[in-house]
Amino acid sequence: MTTTTTSAGPIAMITPDPAADARRRRGLRRMRTLAVCLLVLAAVVYLLTLGQDGFLGFVNAGAEASMVGAIADWFAVTALFKHPLGLPVPHTALIPRRKDELGRSLEEFVGENFLQEGIIRDRVASAAISERVADWLADPEHVRRVVDEVSEVAAIGLGKIRDEHVSDLVTEALIPRFREEPVAPLAGGLLAEAVRDGVHQGVVDLALDELHGWLLENPDTVAEVLEQRAPWWAPPRLNDAVTRRVTGELVTWLAEIRADPDHRARLALDSLLTQLAEDLQHDPDTRERTERLKERLLDQPQLVESGIALWNALRRALQASLLDPEGAVRDRLGRELAAFGARLRDDAELRARIDGAVADVSVFAVERYGAELTSVITHTVQRWDGREAARRIELHVGRDLQFIRINGTIVGGLVGLVIHAVTVVVR
């Protein structure tokens, strides 16, 4: 690595591959030698045929023109990188002297010809990203690899989160935010939406199923509770009859509620929840009581400890499942990934939407950050040392530029023959 010091600080010109640079240097040297040999050959032929007529006159004219073409093109190629023969000829050493302008021109060229919306969308469309992803996910081995990598990274990430991180998040971010934000309107709005959409019915059905099952499985416990509430003077036989009747009626009532979506008890519960949602949003007394309850909960010292304990339990369960090759999380992730790949393969509309989203994101990124990306070219070139930059550029493109010298020698000789032939004809 070569380091150059400028007013902006040390600038590193990095040589990524010394072996590749050595190959480029040998290739450049060979092409230079070939161009010089052609020039020397033209000069020798010119001297040997000097003053000759006839056929040798044509050869002499061609050799003379070859020398002119070779020297002119040598001057043109050399002038890009340095002053020819060290002479400060105007408009030479263009790259060292005008590298900043060249950098800005290159930035404009890239921005105008590559970072354009139409070009980006065409490239994304031709790449067929979603189709390739679908084909790749069709292989179960690929799905397993993705699941393994995601599971391992997720498990490591979960392990890096310490208790103090969770504590800081709760005490410094969540609790202050909860104190500032009134929860009653939010809770009322969520409750109103849930009741309107019938989301709570699933919870009600679950509670009814569990309670009905518990009553059927624990009749003795129910009887014991009811007997404890019976008057002391009631005869035992009467208590037994009443207990059985109450238990039976309770089980029957719960079964009726379970079976009838429009049962009066369900409608009463819906009305109660609707009124509560309305009060939470608009009744000052209800909102005030809710906020006081929130403050009492947030003031509890056990809140942070409970949050950490809950997080640790969740983290241990997730880590255990992620690290288990046969765990539920890995199994579900693999099945969902395979199902997504199959759907992506069969659903052309989905593929079109995904490709369109990728194109939109790419265009957005280019429109928002394209100028910053292309400006890297100008800023980098400006910080380069001029002579070092010229040497590096010549090393990469100089070999191909030597063809200009070779072609100039050959084409110059042919043009010289034509001119000499015209001159002979005219005379």
Short mmCIF file of C-alpha atoms in Angstrom, two decimals:
data_model
loop_
_atom_site.label_atom_id
_atom_site.label_comp_id
_atom_site.label_asym_id
_atom_site.label_seq_id
_atom_site.Cartn_x
_atom_site.Cartn_y
_atom_site.Cartn_z
CA MET A 1 0.00 0.00 0.00
CA THR A 2 1.39 3.39 -1.06
CA THR A 3 0.67 6.37 1.19
CA THR A 4 0.73 9.96 -0.07
CA THR A 5 0.50 13.02 2.17
CA THR A 6 -1.54 16.02 1.03
CA SER A 7 -3.02 19.03 2.74
CA ALA A 8 -6.08 16.93 3.49
CA GLY A 9 -3.99 14.26 5.19
CA PRO A 10 -2.37 10.98 4.17
CA ILE A 11 -4.10 9.35 1.21
CA ALA A 12 -3.64 5.61 0.67
CA MET A 13 -3.39 4.27 -2.85
CA ILE A 14 -4.21 0.62 -2.28
CA THR A 15 -2.77 -2.18 -4.38
CA PRO A 16 -5.34 -4.95 -3.95
CA ASP A 17 -3.39 -7.63 -5.78
CA PRO A 18 0.39 -7.25 -6.30
CA ALA A 19 0.44 -10.30 -8.58
CA ALA A 20 -2.22 -8.76 -10.82
CA ASP A 21 -0.30 -5.49 -10.94
CA ALA A 22 2.84 -7.38 -11.91
CA ARG A 23 0.97 -9.02 -14.80
CA ARG A 24 -0.36 -5.66 -15.93
CA ARG A 25 3.13 -4.15 -15.77
CA ARG A 26 4.59 -6.96 -17.90
CA GLY A 27 1.78 -6.60 -20.44
CA LEU A 28 2.29 -2.83 -20.63
CA ARG A 29 6.03 -3.30 -21.08
CA ARG A 30 5.55 -5.81 -23.92
CA MET A 31 3.13 -3.54 -25.78
CA ARG A 32 5.41 -0.54 -25.37
CA THR A 33 8.31 -2.58 -26.71
CA LEU A 34 6.25 -3.68 -29.70
CA ALA A 35 5.21 -0.07 -30.48
CA VAL A 36 8.81 1.14 -30.19
CA CYS A 37 10.06 -1.72 -32.39
CA LEU A 38 7.59 -0.76 -35.12
CA LEU A 39 8.78 2.84 -34.93
CA VAL A 40 12.44 1.76 -35.15
CA LEU A 41 11.61 -0.54 -38.06
CA ALA A 42 9.92 2.32 -39.90
CA ALA A 43 12.94 4.55 -39.25
CA VAL A 44 15.38 1.92 -40.53
CA VAL A 45 13.33 1.33 -43.67
CA TYR A 46 13.10 5.08 -44.22
CA LEU A 47 16.87 5.49 -43.99
CA LEU A 48 17.56 2.52 -46.25
CA THR A 49 15.20 3.74 -48.96
CA LEU A 50 15.98 7.43 -48.71
CA GLY A 51 16.29 9.06 -52.14
CA GLN A 52 15.03 5.99 -54.01
CA ASP A 53 12.48 6.02 -56.81
CA GLY A 54 9.98 3.55 -58.11
CA PHE A 55 8.82 0.86 -55.76
CA LEU A 56 11.36 1.81 -53.10
CA GLY A 57 10.01 5.35 -53.32
CA PHE A 58 6.63 4.06 -52.24
CA VAL A 59 8.30 2.14 -49.41
CA ASN A 60 10.17 5.25 -48.34
CA ALA A 61 7.02 7.34 -48.29
CA GLY A 62 5.14 4.70 -46.32
CA ALA A 63 7.97 4.42 -43.79
CA GLU A 64 8.11 8.19 -43.40
CA ALA A 65 4.37 8.42 -42.78
CA SER A 66 4.59 5.46 -40.35
CA MET A 67 7.16 7.36 -38.30
CA VAL A 68 4.99 10.46 -38.26
CA GLY A 69 1.91 8.48 -37.19
CA ALA A 70 3.85 6.55 -34.55
CA ILE A 71 5.45 9.66 -33.05
CA ALA A 72 2.18 11.61 -33.10
CA ASP A 73 0.27 8.84 -31.35
CA TRP A 74 3.12 8.31 -28.87
CA PHE A 75 2.84 11.99 -28.03
CA ALA A 76 -0.96 11.74 -27.64
CA VAL A 77 -0.83 8.68 -25.38
CA THR A 78 2.05 9.99 -23.28
CA ALA A 79 0.40 13.41 -22.91
CA LEU A 80 -2.44 11.79 -20.96
CA PHE A 81 -0.18 10.75 -18.09
CA LYS A 82 2.90 13.05 -18.15
CA HIS A 83 4.85 15.66 -20.09
CA PRO A 84 6.45 14.01 -23.16
CA LEU A 85 10.25 13.98 -22.73
CA GLY A 86 9.74 16.05 -19.59
CA LEU A 87 8.93 19.16 -21.65
CA PRO A 88 6.10 21.31 -20.21
CA VAL A 89 4.15 21.34 -23.46
CA PRO A 90 0.70 22.94 -23.01
CA HIS A 91 -2.24 20.55 -22.64
CA THR A 92 -0.08 17.59 -21.63
CA ALA A 93 0.00 15.55 -18.38
CA LEU A 94 -3.78 15.81 -18.48
CA ILE A 95 -4.59 13.27 -15.77
CA PRO A 96 -2.23 14.68 -13.08
CA ARG A 97 -3.21 18.28 -13.89
CA ARG A 98 -6.94 17.84 -14.48
CA LYS A 99 -7.82 14.85 -12.33
CA ASP A 100 -10.40 16.88 -10.38
CA GLU A 101 -12.27 17.83 -13.57
CA LEU A 102 -12.03 14.23 -14.75
CA GLY A 103 -13.46 13.04 -11.42
CA ARG A 104 -16.41 15.42 -11.69
CA SER A 105 -17.04 14.37 -15.29
CA LEU A 106 -16.96 10.72 -14.28
CA GLU A 107 -19.42 11.46 -11.46
CA GLU A 108 -21.80 13.16 -13.90
CA PHE A 109 -21.41 10.32 -16.40
CA VAL A 110 -22.29 7.67 -13.82
CA GLY A 111 -25.22 9.67 -12.47
CA GLU A 112 -26.69 10.51 -15.88
CA ASN A 113 -26.18 7.15 -17.56
CA PHE A 114 -26.50 4.55 -14.81
CA LEU A 115 -28.46 5.91 -11.83
CA GLN A 116 -31.67 6.57 -13.74
CA GLU A 117 -35.10 5.24 -12.83
CA GLY A 118 -35.76 3.58 -16.18
CA ILE A 119 -32.40 1.82 -16.21
CA ILE A 120 -32.82 0.60 -12.63
CA ARG A 121 -36.32 -0.73 -13.24
CA ASP A 122 -35.19 -2.52 -16.40
CA ARG A 123 -32.29 -4.15 -14.55
CA VAL A 124 -34.52 -5.26 -11.67
CA ALA A 125 -37.09 -6.65 -14.10
CA SER A 126 -34.46 -8.52 -16.13
CA ALA A 127 -32.93 -9.92 -12.94
CA ALA A 128 -36.23 -11.71 -12.09
CA ILE A 129 -35.33 -11.63 -8.40
CA SER A 130 -38.53 -13.20 -7.08
CA GLU A 131 -38.36 -16.05 -9.60
CA ARG A 132 -34.78 -16.79 -8.65
CA VAL A 133 -35.68 -16.75 -4.97
CA ALA A 134 -38.57 -19.15 -5.62
CA ASP A 135 -36.32 -21.55 -7.55
CA TRP A 136 -33.68 -21.35 -4.83
CA LEU A 137 -36.20 -22.05 -2.05
CA ALA A 138 -37.53 -25.05 -3.97
CA ASP A 139 -34.49 -26.97 -2.74
CA PRO A 140 -35.11 -28.25 0.84
CA GLU A 141 -31.40 -28.01 1.54
CA HIS A 142 -31.49 -24.28 0.86
CA VAL A 143 -34.48 -23.85 3.17
CA ARG A 144 -32.68 -25.76 5.90
CA ARG A 145 -29.58 -23.58 5.44
CA VAL A 146 -31.62 -20.38 5.80
CA VAL A 147 -33.38 -21.71 8.89
CA ASP A 148 -30.06 -22.76 10.43
CA GLU A 149 -28.44 -19.39 9.80
CA VAL A 150 -31.41 -17.35 10.99
CA SER A 151 -31.84 -19.52 14.09
CA GLU A 152 -28.19 -19.34 15.01
CA VAL A 153 -27.97 -15.56 14.55
CA ALA A 154 -31.23 -15.02 16.45
CA ALA A 155 -30.08 -17.23 19.34
CA ILE A 156 -26.75 -15.38 19.54
CA GLY A 157 -28.55 -12.03 19.41
CA LEU A 158 -30.92 -13.04 22.22
CA GLY A 159 -27.97 -14.15 24.31
CA LYS A 160 -26.31 -10.73 23.93
CA ILE A 161 -29.24 -8.93 25.57
CA ARG A 162 -28.50 -8.59 29.28
CA ASP A 163 -30.86 -7.87 32.17
CA GLU A 164 -29.59 -4.31 32.53
CA HIS A 165 -30.49 -3.65 28.90
CA VAL A 166 -34.06 -4.69 29.55
CA SER A 167 -34.15 -2.74 32.81
CA ASP A 168 -32.86 0.41 31.08
CA LEU A 169 -35.39 0.01 28.30
CA VAL A 170 -38.27 -0.30 30.77
CA THR A 171 -37.21 2.45 33.18
CA GLU A 172 -35.76 4.99 30.72
CA ALA A 173 -37.95 4.49 27.65
CA LEU A 174 -41.18 2.62 28.28
CA ILE A 175 -42.29 3.86 31.71
CA PRO A 176 -41.68 7.59 30.99
CA ARG A 177 -43.50 7.19 27.69
CA PHE A 178 -46.45 5.45 29.38
CA ARG A 179 -46.60 8.24 31.97
CA GLU A 180 -46.76 10.93 29.31
CA GLU A 181 -49.28 9.21 27.07
CA PRO A 182 -52.90 8.92 28.27
CA VAL A 183 -53.94 5.30 27.93
CA ALA A 184 -57.70 5.64 28.43
CA PRO A 185 -58.53 6.94 24.91
CA LEU A 186 -56.23 4.38 23.33
CA ALA A 187 -57.66 1.52 25.37
CA GLY A 188 -61.19 2.72 24.65
CA GLY A 189 -60.54 2.89 20.92
CA LEU A 190 -58.99 -0.57 20.83
CA LEU A 191 -61.83 -2.02 22.89
CA ALA A 192 -64.45 -0.40 20.63
CA GLU A 193 -62.78 -1.81 17.51
CA ALA A 194 -62.49 -5.25 19.10
CA VAL A 195 -66.17 -5.32 20.05
CA ARG A 196 -67.22 -3.97 16.65
CA ASP A 197 -65.23 -6.69 14.84
CA GLY A 198 -66.22 -9.42 17.29
CA VAL A 199 -62.61 -10.11 18.21
CA HIS A 200 -63.55 -10.63 21.86
CA GLN A 201 -65.88 -13.50 20.98
CA GLY A 202 -62.96 -15.88 20.67
CA VAL A 203 -61.87 -15.02 24.23
CA VAL A 204 -65.44 -15.41 25.46
CA ASP A 205 -65.76 -18.81 23.75
CA LEU A 206 -62.47 -19.95 25.25
CA ALA A 207 -63.51 -18.84 28.75
CA LEU A 208 -66.90 -20.56 28.41
CA ASP A 209 -65.30 -23.80 27.19
CA GLU A 210 -62.82 -23.86 30.04
CA LEU A 211 -65.43 -23.00 32.69
CA HIS A 212 -67.95 -25.53 31.34
CA GLY A 213 -65.32 -28.25 31.28
CA TRP A 214 -64.14 -27.41 34.78
CA LEU A 215 -67.69 -27.60 36.16
CA LEU A 216 -68.22 -31.02 34.59
CA GLU A 217 -64.88 -32.34 35.89
CA ASN A 218 -65.10 -30.89 39.41
CA PRO A 219 -68.70 -31.30 40.69
CA ASP A 220 -67.54 -32.06 44.24
CA THR A 221 -65.60 -28.81 44.45
CA VAL A 222 -68.63 -26.85 43.24
CA ALA A 223 -70.88 -28.63 45.73
CA GLU A 224 -68.46 -27.91 48.57
CA VAL A 225 -68.37 -24.18 47.74
CA LEU A 226 -72.15 -23.98 47.57
CA GLU A 227 -72.61 -25.90 50.82
CA GLN A 228 -70.31 -23.47 52.60
CA ARG A 229 -72.67 -20.67 51.58
CA ALA A 230 -75.83 -22.53 52.69
CA PRO A 231 -77.66 -21.44 55.94
CA TRP A 232 -76.57 -23.36 59.04
CA TRP A 233 -80.11 -24.31 59.87
CA ALA A 234 -80.89 -25.87 56.44
CA PRO A 235 -81.27 -29.71 56.51
CA PRO A 236 -78.38 -31.56 54.74
CA ARG A 237 -80.79 -33.33 52.37
CA LEU A 238 -82.22 -29.98 51.27
CA ASN A 239 -78.70 -28.59 50.83
CA ASP A 240 -77.74 -31.55 48.62
CA ALA A 241 -80.81 -31.13 46.45
CA VAL A 242 -80.28 -27.40 46.07
CA THR A 243 -76.57 -27.85 45.33
CA ARG A 244 -77.24 -30.40 42.59
CA ARG A 245 -79.95 -28.25 41.08
CA VAL A 246 -77.79 -25.11 41.07
CA THR A 247 -74.82 -26.97 39.59
CA GLY A 248 -76.97 -28.49 36.87
CA GLU A 249 -78.60 -25.18 36.03
CA LEU A 250 -75.20 -23.49 35.89
CA VAL A 251 -73.81 -26.13 33.52
CA THR A 252 -76.92 -25.91 31.33
CA TRP A 253 -76.77 -22.12 31.26
CA LEU A 254 -73.12 -22.13 30.21
CA ALA A 255 -73.87 -24.70 27.50
CA GLU A 256 -76.68 -22.48 26.16
CA ILE A 257 -74.37 -19.47 26.04
CA ARG A 258 -71.73 -21.52 24.22
CA ALA A 259 -74.19 -22.74 21.62
CA ASP A 260 -76.05 -19.47 20.97
CA PRO A 261 -74.01 -16.57 19.49
CA ASP A 262 -76.99 -14.26 20.14
CA HIS A 263 -77.60 -15.31 23.75
CA ARG A 264 -78.78 -12.56 26.07
CA ALA A 265 -75.70 -12.98 28.26
CA ARG A 266 -73.43 -12.44 25.25
CA LEU A 267 -75.44 -9.39 24.19
CA ALA A 268 -75.27 -8.03 27.73
CA LEU A 269 -71.51 -8.48 27.76
CA ASP A 270 -71.24 -6.73 24.38
CA SER A 271 -73.31 -3.84 25.70
CA LEU A 272 -71.15 -3.62 28.81
CA LEU A 273 -67.93 -3.59 26.81
CA THR A 274 -69.34 -1.04 24.34
CA GLN A 275 -70.31 1.28 27.18
CA LEU A 276 -66.90 0.84 28.81
CA ALA A 277 -65.17 1.71 25.52
CA GLU A 278 -67.34 4.81 25.20
CA ASP A 279 -66.61 5.89 28.79
CA LEU A 280 -62.87 5.35 28.34
CA GLN A 281 -62.88 7.69 25.38
CA HIS A 282 -65.31 10.38 26.47
CA ASP A 283 -66.21 10.13 30.19
CA PRO A 284 -63.86 12.32 32.31
CA ASP A 285 -64.39 10.32 35.51
CA THR A 286 -63.64 6.97 33.84
CA ARG A 287 -60.59 8.41 32.11
CA GLU A 288 -59.30 9.87 35.37
CA ARG A 289 -59.76 6.58 37.23
CA THR A 290 -57.97 4.74 34.43
CA GLU A 291 -55.03 7.15 34.54
CA ARG A 292 -54.78 6.79 38.33
CA LEU A 293 -54.75 3.02 37.93
CA LYS A 294 -52.02 3.36 35.32
CA GLU A 295 -49.92 5.52 37.66
CA ARG A 296 -50.31 3.04 40.51
CA LEU A 297 -49.20 0.21 38.28
CA LEU A 298 -46.18 2.17 36.98
CA ASP A 299 -45.18 3.07 40.56
CA GLN A 300 -44.96 -0.56 41.57
CA PRO A 301 -41.26 -1.50 42.13
CA GLN A 302 -42.01 -5.03 41.03
CA LEU A 303 -42.89 -3.83 37.53
CA VAL A 304 -39.28 -3.79 36.30
CA GLU A 305 -38.47 -7.08 38.01
CA SER A 306 -41.56 -8.69 36.52
CA GLY A 307 -40.63 -7.38 33.09
CA ILE A 308 -37.09 -8.79 33.37
CA ALA A 309 -38.39 -12.14 34.64
CA LEU A 310 -40.93 -12.32 31.83
CA TRP A 311 -38.25 -11.46 29.27
CA ASN A 312 -35.82 -14.03 30.63
CA ALA A 313 -38.47 -16.74 30.52
CA LEU A 314 -39.36 -15.82 26.94
CA ARG A 315 -35.70 -15.63 25.94
CA ARG A 316 -34.84 -19.03 27.40
CA ALA A 317 -37.79 -20.63 25.66
CA LEU A 318 -36.90 -19.02 22.33
CA GLN A 319 -33.21 -19.89 22.59
CA ALA A 320 -33.95 -23.49 23.48
CA SER A 321 -36.29 -23.84 20.53
CA LEU A 322 -33.94 -22.04 18.14
CA LEU A 323 -30.95 -24.19 19.10
CA ASP A 324 -32.94 -27.43 18.92
CA PRO A 325 -32.77 -28.82 15.33
CA GLU A 326 -36.19 -30.37 15.92
CA GLY A 327 -37.57 -27.38 17.83
CA ALA A 328 -40.99 -25.90 17.14
CA VAL A 329 -39.64 -22.53 16.03
CA ARG A 330 -37.25 -24.04 13.49
CA ASP A 331 -39.89 -26.43 12.24
CA ARG A 332 -42.45 -23.67 11.81
CA LEU A 333 -39.92 -21.35 10.18
CA GLY A 334 -38.89 -24.06 7.72
CA ARG A 335 -42.49 -24.89 6.80
CA GLU A 336 -43.43 -21.23 6.35
CA LEU A 337 -40.34 -20.57 4.24
CA ALA A 338 -41.02 -23.58 2.01
CA ALA A 339 -44.68 -22.57 1.67
CA PHE A 340 -43.64 -19.04 0.74
CA GLY A 341 -41.26 -20.38 -1.90
CA ALA A 342 -43.98 -22.60 -3.38
CA ARG A 343 -46.46 -19.73 -3.48
CA LEU A 344 -43.86 -17.45 -5.00
CA ARG A 345 -43.18 -20.03 -7.70
CA ASP A 346 -46.87 -20.49 -8.58
CA ASP A 347 -48.24 -16.97 -8.09
CA ALA A 348 -47.18 -14.69 -10.94
CA GLU A 349 -49.03 -11.74 -9.38
CA LEU A 350 -47.10 -12.10 -6.14
CA ARG A 351 -43.81 -12.23 -8.05
CA ALA A 352 -44.78 -9.08 -9.94
CA ARG A 353 -45.62 -7.27 -6.68
CA ILE A 354 -42.33 -8.28 -5.06
CA ASP A 355 -40.27 -7.29 -8.10
CA GLY A 356 -42.15 -4.00 -8.23
CA ALA A 357 -41.45 -3.39 -4.54
CA VAL A 358 -37.74 -4.15 -5.04
CA ALA A 359 -37.65 -1.75 -7.99
CA ASP A 360 -39.44 0.94 -5.95
CA VAL A 361 -36.99 0.56 -3.08
CA SER A 362 -34.02 0.68 -5.46
CA VAL A 363 -35.33 3.79 -7.20
CA PHE A 364 -36.05 5.46 -3.86
CA ALA A 365 -32.53 4.68 -2.63
CA VAL A 366 -30.97 6.04 -5.81
CA GLU A 367 -33.10 9.19 -5.85
CA ARG A 368 -32.39 9.87 -2.20
CA TYR A 369 -28.75 8.80 -1.95
CA GLY A 370 -27.57 8.65 -5.59
CA ALA A 371 -25.89 12.05 -5.41
CA GLU A 372 -24.01 11.03 -2.28
CA LEU A 373 -22.91 7.78 -3.92
CA THR A 374 -21.58 9.41 -7.08
CA SER A 375 -19.93 12.23 -5.12
CA VAL A 376 -17.64 9.58 -3.64
CA ILE A 377 -15.95 9.46 -7.06
CA THR A 378 -15.18 13.19 -7.08
CA HIS A 379 -14.08 13.33 -3.45
CA THR A 380 -11.84 10.29 -3.83
CA VAL A 381 -10.19 11.53 -7.03
CA GLN A 382 -9.66 14.98 -5.51
CA ARG A 383 -7.73 13.46 -2.62
CA TRP A 384 -5.45 11.41 -4.84
CA ASP A 385 -1.93 12.52 -5.59
CA GLY A 386 -1.87 13.44 -9.30
CA ARG A 387 1.26 11.59 -10.35
CA GLU A 388 0.42 8.48 -8.35
CA ALA A 389 -3.10 8.45 -9.81
CA ALA A 390 -1.65 8.76 -13.33
CA ARG A 391 0.69 5.84 -12.69
CA ARG A 392 -2.14 3.69 -11.38
CA ILE A 393 -4.47 4.54 -14.28
CA GLU A 394 -1.72 3.95 -16.83
CA LEU A 395 -1.01 0.57 -15.27
CA HIS A 396 -4.64 -0.47 -15.79
CA VAL A 397 -5.34 0.99 -19.27
CA GLY A 398 -1.89 1.74 -20.67
CA ARG A 399 -1.52 -1.65 -22.38
CA ASP A 400 -4.66 -1.08 -24.44
CA LEU A 401 -3.58 2.49 -25.24
CA GLN A 402 -0.41 1.16 -26.87
CA PHE A 403 -2.62 -0.19 -29.64
CA ILE A 404 -3.21 3.45 -30.61
CA ARG A 405 0.54 3.80 -31.24
CA ILE A 406 0.66 0.52 -33.17
CA ASN A 407 -2.39 1.44 -35.25
CA GLY A 408 -0.96 4.90 -35.85
CA THR A 409 2.22 3.36 -37.22
CA ILE A 410 0.38 1.01 -39.55
CA VAL A 411 -2.38 3.41 -40.64
CA GLY A 412 0.16 6.21 -41.09
CA GLY A 413 2.20 4.03 -43.41
CA LEU A 414 -0.86 3.15 -45.49
CA VAL A 415 -1.91 6.80 -45.71
CA GLY A 416 1.66 7.71 -46.74
CA LEU A 417 1.49 5.17 -49.58
CA VAL A 418 -1.83 6.63 -50.77
CA ILE A 419 -0.50 10.18 -50.65
CA HIS A 420 2.69 9.20 -52.51
CA ALA A 421 0.63 7.35 -55.13
CA VAL A 422 -1.58 10.43 -55.64
CA THR A 423 1.51 12.59 -55.91
CA VAL A 424 3.02 10.31 -58.57
CA VAL A 425 -0.21 10.29 -60.57
CA VAL A 426 -0.58 14.06 -60.39
CA ARG A 427 3.01 14.60 -61.56
#
